[in-house]
Short mmCIF file of C-alpha atoms in Angstrom, two decimals:
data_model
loop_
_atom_site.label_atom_id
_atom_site.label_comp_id
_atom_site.label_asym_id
_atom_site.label_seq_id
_atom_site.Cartn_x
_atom_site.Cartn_y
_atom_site.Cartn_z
CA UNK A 819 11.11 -14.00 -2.19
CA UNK A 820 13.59 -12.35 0.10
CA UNK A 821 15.28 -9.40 -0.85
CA UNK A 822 18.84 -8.81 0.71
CA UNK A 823 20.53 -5.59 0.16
CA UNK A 824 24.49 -5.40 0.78
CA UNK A 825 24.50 -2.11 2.16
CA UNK A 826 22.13 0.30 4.49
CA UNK A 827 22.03 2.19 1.09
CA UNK A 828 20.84 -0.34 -2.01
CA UNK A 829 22.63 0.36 -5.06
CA UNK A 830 20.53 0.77 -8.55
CA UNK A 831 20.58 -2.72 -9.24
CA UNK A 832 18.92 -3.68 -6.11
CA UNK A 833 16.57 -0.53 -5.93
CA UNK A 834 15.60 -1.71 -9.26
CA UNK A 835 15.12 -5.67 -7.84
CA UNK A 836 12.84 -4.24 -4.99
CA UNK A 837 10.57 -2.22 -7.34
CA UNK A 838 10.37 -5.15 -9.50
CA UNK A 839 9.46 -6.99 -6.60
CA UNK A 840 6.74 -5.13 -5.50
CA UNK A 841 5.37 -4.67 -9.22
CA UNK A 842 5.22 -8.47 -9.61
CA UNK A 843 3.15 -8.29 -6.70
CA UNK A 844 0.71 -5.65 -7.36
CA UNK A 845 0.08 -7.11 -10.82
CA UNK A 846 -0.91 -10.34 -9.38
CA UNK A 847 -2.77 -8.88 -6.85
CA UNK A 848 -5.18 -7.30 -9.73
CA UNK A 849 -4.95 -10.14 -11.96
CA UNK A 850 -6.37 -12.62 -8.73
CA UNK A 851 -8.86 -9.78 -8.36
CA UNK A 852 -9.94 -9.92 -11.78
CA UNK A 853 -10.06 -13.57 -12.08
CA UNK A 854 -12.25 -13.69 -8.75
CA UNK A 855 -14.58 -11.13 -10.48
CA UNK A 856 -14.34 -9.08 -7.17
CA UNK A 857 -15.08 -5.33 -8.05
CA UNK A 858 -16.07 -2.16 -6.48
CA UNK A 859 -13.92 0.29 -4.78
CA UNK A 860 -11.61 -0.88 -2.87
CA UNK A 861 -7.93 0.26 -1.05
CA UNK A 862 -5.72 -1.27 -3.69
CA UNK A 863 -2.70 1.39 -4.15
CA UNK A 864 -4.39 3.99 -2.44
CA UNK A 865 -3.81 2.68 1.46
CA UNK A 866 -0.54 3.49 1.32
CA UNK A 867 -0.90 6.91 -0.30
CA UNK A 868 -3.41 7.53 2.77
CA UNK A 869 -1.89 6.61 5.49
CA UNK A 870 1.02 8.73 4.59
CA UNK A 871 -1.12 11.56 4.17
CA UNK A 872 -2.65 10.87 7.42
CA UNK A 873 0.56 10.58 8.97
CA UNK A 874 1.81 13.77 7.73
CA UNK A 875 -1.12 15.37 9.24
CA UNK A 876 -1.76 13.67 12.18
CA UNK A 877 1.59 13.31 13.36
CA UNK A 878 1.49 9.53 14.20
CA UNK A 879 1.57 6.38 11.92
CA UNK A 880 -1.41 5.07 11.15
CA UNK A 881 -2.19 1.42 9.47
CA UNK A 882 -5.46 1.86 7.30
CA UNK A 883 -7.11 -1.91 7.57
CA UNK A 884 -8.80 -3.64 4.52
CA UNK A 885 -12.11 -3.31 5.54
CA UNK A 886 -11.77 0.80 5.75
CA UNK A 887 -14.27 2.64 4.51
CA UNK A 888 -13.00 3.47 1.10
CA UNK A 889 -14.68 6.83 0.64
CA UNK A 890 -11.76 8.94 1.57
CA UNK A 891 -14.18 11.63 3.64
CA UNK A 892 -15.79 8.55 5.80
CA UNK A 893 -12.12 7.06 6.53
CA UNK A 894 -10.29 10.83 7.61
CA UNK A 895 -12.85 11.19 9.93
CA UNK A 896 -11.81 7.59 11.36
CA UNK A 897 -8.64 8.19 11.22
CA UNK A 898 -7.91 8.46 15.00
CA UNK A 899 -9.73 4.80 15.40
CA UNK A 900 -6.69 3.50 12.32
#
């Protein structure tokens, strides 16, 4: 699915289409997960959420990989390695 936006500014109908977008995917993403029978702790909607965090802080952009530690301490403390 590409997403093509008319303007640098998207309008509400294609703000909407992106967020609708990235639902779609998230829900499939935990519905494969489920399926699959993984569990644990894992990254799922929280990389994001910590790499912005550790961006604010750190003053750099950092990518948080999926095998991160997910205790949030343990990865902080890695966070010049990310």
């Amino acid at each position: 699915m590409t997403l093509e936006c008319s303007s640098a500014d998207p309008d509400d109908d294609e703000a909407a289409a992106a967020v609708a977008a990235v639902y779609a995917h998230l829900r499939a993403e935990r519905a494969a997960a489920a399926a699959s029978g993984r569990t644990g702790e894992t990254w799922d909607g929280e990389r994001w959420r910590f790499a912005g965090r550790a961006e604010t802080l750190r003053g750099r952009t950092v990518r948080v990989p999926d095998g991160a530690p997910t205790d949030r301490w343990t990865a902080a403390g890695r966070t010049d390695r990310l």
